Coordinates of C-alpha atoms and ligand atoms in Angstrom, one line a residue:
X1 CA -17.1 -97.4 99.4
X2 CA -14.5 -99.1 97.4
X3 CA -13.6 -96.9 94.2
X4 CA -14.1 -100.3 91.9
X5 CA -11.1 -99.2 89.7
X6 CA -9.9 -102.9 89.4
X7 CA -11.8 -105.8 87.8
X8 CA -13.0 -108.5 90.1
X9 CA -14.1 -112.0 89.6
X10 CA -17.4 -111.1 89.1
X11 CA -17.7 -107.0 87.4
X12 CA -15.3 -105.0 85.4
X13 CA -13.7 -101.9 86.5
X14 CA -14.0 -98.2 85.4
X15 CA -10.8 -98.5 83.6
X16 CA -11.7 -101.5 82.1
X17 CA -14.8 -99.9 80.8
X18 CA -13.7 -96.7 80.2
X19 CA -10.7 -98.5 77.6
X20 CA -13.4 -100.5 76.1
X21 CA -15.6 -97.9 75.5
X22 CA -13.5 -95.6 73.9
X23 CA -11.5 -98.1 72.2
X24 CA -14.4 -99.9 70.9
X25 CA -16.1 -96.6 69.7
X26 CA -12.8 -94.9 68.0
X27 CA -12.3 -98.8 66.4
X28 CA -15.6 -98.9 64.7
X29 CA -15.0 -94.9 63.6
X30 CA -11.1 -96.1 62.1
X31 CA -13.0 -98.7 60.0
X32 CA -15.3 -95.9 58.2
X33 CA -12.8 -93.3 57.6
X34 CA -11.0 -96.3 56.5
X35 CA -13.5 -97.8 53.9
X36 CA -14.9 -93.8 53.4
X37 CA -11.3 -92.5 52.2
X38 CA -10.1 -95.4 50.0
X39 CA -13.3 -94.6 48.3
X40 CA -13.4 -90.5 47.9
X41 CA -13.0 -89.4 44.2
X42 CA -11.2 -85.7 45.2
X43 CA -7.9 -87.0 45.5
X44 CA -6.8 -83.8 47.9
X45 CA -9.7 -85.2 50.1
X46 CA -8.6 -88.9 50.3
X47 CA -4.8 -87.7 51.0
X48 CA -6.3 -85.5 54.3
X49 CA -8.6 -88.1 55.0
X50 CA -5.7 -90.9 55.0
X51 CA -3.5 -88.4 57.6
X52 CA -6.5 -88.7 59.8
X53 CA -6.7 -92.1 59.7
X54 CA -2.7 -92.3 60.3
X55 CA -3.1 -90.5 63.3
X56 CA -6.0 -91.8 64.4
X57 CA -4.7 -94.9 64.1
X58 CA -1.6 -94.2 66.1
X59 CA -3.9 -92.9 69.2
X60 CA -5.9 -96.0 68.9
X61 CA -3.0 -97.7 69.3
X62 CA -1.4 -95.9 72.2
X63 CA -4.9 -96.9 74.2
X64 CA -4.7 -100.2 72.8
X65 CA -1.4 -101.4 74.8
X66 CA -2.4 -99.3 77.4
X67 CA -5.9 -101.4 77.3
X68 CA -3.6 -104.9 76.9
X69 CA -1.8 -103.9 80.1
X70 CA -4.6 -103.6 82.3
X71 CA -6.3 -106.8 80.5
X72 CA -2.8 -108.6 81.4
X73 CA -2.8 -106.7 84.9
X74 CA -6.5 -107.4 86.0
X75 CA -8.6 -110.9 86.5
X76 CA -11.4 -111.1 83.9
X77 CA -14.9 -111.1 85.0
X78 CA -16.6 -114.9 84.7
X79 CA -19.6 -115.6 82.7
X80 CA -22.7 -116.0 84.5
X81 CA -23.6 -119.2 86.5
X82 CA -26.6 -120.0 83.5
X83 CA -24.2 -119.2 80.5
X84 CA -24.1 -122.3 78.2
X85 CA -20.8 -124.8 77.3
X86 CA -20.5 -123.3 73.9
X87 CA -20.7 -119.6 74.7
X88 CA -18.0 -120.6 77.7
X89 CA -15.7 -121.6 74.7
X90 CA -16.1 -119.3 72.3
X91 CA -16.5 -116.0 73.8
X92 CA -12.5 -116.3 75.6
X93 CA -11.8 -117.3 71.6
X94 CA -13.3 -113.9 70.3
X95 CA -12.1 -111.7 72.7
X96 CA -8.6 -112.8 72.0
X97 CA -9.3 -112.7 68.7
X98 CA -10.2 -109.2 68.8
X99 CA -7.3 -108.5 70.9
X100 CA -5.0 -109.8 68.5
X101 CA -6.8 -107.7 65.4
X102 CA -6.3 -104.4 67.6
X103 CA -2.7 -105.0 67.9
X104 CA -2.0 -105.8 64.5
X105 CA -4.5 -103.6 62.5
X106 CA -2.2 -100.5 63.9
X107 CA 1.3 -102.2 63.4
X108 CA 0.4 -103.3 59.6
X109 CA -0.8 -100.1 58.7
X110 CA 2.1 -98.5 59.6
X111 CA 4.3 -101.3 57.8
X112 CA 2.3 -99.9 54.7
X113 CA 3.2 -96.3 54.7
X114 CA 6.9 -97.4 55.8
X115 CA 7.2 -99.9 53.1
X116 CA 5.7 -96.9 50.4
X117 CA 8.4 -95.8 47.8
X118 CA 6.4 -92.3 48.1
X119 CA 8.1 -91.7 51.7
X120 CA 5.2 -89.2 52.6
X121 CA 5.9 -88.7 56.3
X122 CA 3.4 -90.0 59.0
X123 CA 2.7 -86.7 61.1
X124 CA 0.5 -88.1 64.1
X125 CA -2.4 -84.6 64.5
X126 CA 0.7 -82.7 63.2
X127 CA 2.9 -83.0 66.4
X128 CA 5.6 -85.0 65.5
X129 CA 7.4 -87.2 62.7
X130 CA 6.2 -90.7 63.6
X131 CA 9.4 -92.7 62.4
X132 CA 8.8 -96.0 59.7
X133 CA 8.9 -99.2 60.8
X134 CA 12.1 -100.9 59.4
X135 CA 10.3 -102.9 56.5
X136 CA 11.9 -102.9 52.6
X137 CA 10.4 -100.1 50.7
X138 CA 9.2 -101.5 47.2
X139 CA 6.0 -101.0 45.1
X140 CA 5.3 -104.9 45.7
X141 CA 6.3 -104.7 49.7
X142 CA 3.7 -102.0 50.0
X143 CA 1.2 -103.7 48.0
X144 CA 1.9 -106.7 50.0
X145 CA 1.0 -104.8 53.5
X146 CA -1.9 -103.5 52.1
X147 CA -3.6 -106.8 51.2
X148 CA -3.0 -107.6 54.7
X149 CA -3.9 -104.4 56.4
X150 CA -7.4 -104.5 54.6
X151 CA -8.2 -108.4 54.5
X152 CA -7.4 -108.0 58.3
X153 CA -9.7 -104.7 58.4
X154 CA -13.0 -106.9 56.9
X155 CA -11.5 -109.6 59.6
X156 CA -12.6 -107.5 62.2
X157 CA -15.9 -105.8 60.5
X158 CA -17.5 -109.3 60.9
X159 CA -15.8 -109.9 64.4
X160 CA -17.1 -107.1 65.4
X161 CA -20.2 -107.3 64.0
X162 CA -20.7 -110.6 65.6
X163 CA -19.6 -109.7 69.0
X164 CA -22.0 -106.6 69.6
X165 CA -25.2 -108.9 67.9
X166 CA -24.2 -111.1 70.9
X167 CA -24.2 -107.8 73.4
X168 CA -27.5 -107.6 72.3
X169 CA -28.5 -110.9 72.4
X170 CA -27.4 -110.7 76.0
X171 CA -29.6 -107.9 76.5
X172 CA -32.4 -108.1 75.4
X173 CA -33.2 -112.0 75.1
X174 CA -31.4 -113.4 77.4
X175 CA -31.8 -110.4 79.4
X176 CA -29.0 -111.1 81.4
X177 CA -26.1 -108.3 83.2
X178 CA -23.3 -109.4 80.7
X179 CA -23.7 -105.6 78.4
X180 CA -24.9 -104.0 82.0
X181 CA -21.5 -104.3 84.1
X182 CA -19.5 -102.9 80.7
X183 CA -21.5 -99.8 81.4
X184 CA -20.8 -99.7 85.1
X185 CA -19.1 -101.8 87.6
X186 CA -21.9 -101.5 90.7
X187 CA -23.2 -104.4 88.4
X188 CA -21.5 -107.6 89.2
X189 CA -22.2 -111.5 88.9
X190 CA -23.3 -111.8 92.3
X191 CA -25.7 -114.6 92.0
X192 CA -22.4 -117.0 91.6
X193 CA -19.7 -116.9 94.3
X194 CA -17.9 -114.3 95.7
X195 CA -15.9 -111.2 94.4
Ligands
HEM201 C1 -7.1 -100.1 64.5 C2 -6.5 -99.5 63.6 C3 -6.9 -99.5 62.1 C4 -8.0 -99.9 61.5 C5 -9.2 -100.6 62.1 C6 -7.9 -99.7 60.1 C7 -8.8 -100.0 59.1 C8 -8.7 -99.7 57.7 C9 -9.7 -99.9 56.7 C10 -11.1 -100.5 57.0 C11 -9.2 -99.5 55.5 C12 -9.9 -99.5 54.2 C13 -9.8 -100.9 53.5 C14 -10.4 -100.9 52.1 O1 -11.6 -101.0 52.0 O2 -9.6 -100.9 51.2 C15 -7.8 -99.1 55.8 C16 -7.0 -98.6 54.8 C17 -5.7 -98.0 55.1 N1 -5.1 -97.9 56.3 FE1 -5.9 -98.5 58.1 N2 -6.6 -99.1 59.9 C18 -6.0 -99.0 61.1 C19 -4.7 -98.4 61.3 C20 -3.9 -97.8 60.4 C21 -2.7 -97.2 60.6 C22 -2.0 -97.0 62.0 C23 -2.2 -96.8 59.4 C24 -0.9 -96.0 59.1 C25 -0.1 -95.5 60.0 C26 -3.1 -97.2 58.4 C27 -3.0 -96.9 57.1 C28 -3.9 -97.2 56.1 C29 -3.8 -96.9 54.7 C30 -2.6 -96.2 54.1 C31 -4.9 -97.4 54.0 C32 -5.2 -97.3 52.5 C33 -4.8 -98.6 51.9 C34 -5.0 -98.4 50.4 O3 -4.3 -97.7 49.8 O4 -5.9 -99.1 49.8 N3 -4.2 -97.8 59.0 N4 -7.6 -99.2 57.1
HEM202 C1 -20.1 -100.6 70.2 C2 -20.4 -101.8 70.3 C3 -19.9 -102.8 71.3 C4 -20.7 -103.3 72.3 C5 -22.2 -103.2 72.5 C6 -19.8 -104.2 73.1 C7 -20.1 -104.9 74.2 C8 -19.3 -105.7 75.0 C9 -19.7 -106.3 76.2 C10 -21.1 -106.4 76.8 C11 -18.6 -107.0 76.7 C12 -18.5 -107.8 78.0 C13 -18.4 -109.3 77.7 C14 -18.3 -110.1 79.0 O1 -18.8 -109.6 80.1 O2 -17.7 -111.2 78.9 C15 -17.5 -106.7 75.8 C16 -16.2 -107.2 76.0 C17 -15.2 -107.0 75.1 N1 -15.2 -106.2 73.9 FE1 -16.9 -105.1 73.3 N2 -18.5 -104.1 72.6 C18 -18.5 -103.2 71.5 C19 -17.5 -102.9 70.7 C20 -16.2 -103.5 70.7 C21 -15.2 -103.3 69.7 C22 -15.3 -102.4 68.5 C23 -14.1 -104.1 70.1 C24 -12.8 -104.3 69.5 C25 -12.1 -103.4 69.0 C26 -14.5 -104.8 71.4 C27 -13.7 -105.7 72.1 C28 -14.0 -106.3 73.2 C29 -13.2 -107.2 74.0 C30 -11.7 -107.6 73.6 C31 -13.9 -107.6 75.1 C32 -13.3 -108.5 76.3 C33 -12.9 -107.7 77.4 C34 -12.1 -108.4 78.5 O3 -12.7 -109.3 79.1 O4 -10.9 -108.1 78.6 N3 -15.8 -104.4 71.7 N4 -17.9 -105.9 74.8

């Protein structure tokens, strides 16, 4: 039996799926520690809380090129045969889009603690000193990075948001395999062509 590591025309593969899930799940958990910590009154709490989420955020970004690699590496599955015109379009748009918001969530979150005059240093689960991004350190640089970093955060809560209502959708209306072969790959468009 064929180990079904690789995606194929018609399923995903387990690293596929394994990258998404875990991904996905510590994404969505980055976001709540995010909006949680900016919003604790005990200042020692939101400092820890902010470490976390600095090296959380540097694990979720380790898995997110390594994610990117296998997505450039790998064909993606197609849609099923009955899938409509519009979906065809926009679901490639989204999934870039949501590619492109893990990638630079990460990197302009660690332009904001490089561009802080505070210089705390980013210790990633207390391991190592993660070096700063070469960005000009200045009240208004930071303050500029942070605009970004949390306009591109609610970016991604309605993305995201959007994109597992139409998992569901999938699911349990159209009652279709599309949120089936992201949980395993013996599920595949086979009604539609070969592998
Ligand atoms: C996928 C990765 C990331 C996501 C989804 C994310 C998400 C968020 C969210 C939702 C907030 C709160 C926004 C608000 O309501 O004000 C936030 C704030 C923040 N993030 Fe991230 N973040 C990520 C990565 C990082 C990384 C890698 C760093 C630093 C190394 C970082 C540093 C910060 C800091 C310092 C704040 C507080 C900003 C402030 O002072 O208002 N983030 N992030
Ligand atoms: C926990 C809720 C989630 C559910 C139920 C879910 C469900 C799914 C499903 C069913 C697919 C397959 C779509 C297809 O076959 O065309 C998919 C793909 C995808 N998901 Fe999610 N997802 C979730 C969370 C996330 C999060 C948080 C992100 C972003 C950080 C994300 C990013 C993606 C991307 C980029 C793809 C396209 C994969 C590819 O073809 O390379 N998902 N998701």
């Amino acid at each position: 039996m064929a180990l079904l590591i690789r995606n194929t025309g018609g399923r995903y593969g387990w690293i596929a799926i394994l990258l998404h899930w875990s991904v996905g799940l510590l994404f969505i958990g980055q976001i709540v520690l995010g909006l949680v910590m900016v919003r604790t009154t005990s200042q020692r709490s939101a400092f820890e809380l902010i470490q976390l989420h600095k090296s959380f955020g540097f694990l979720l970004f380790g898995l997110i090129l390594l994610r990117l690699g296998w997505r450039l590496a790998n064909v993606t599955p197609r849609l099923p045969a009955e899938t409509g015109l519009l979906e065809r379009r926009a679901a490639p748009a989204a999934h870039f889009a949501l590619y492109a918001l893990q990638l630079v969530l990460p990197l302009t979150g660690w332009a904001l603690v490089s561009a802080s005059v505070l210089e705390i240093p980013t210790m990633p689960f207390d391991l190592f000193v993660m070096p700063n991004l070469p960005v000009p350190i200045s009240d208004a640089a930071e303050g500029w990075w942070r605009v970004v970093h949390v306009y591109l955060a609610y970016a991604a809560i309605v993305l995201v948001a959007v994109h597992v209502l139409a998992a569901l959708r999938h699911h349990f209306w159209l009652r279709d395999i599309i949120l089936v072969r992201m949980i395993s790959p013996s599920r595949r468009c086979d009604d539609d062509g070969p592998e």
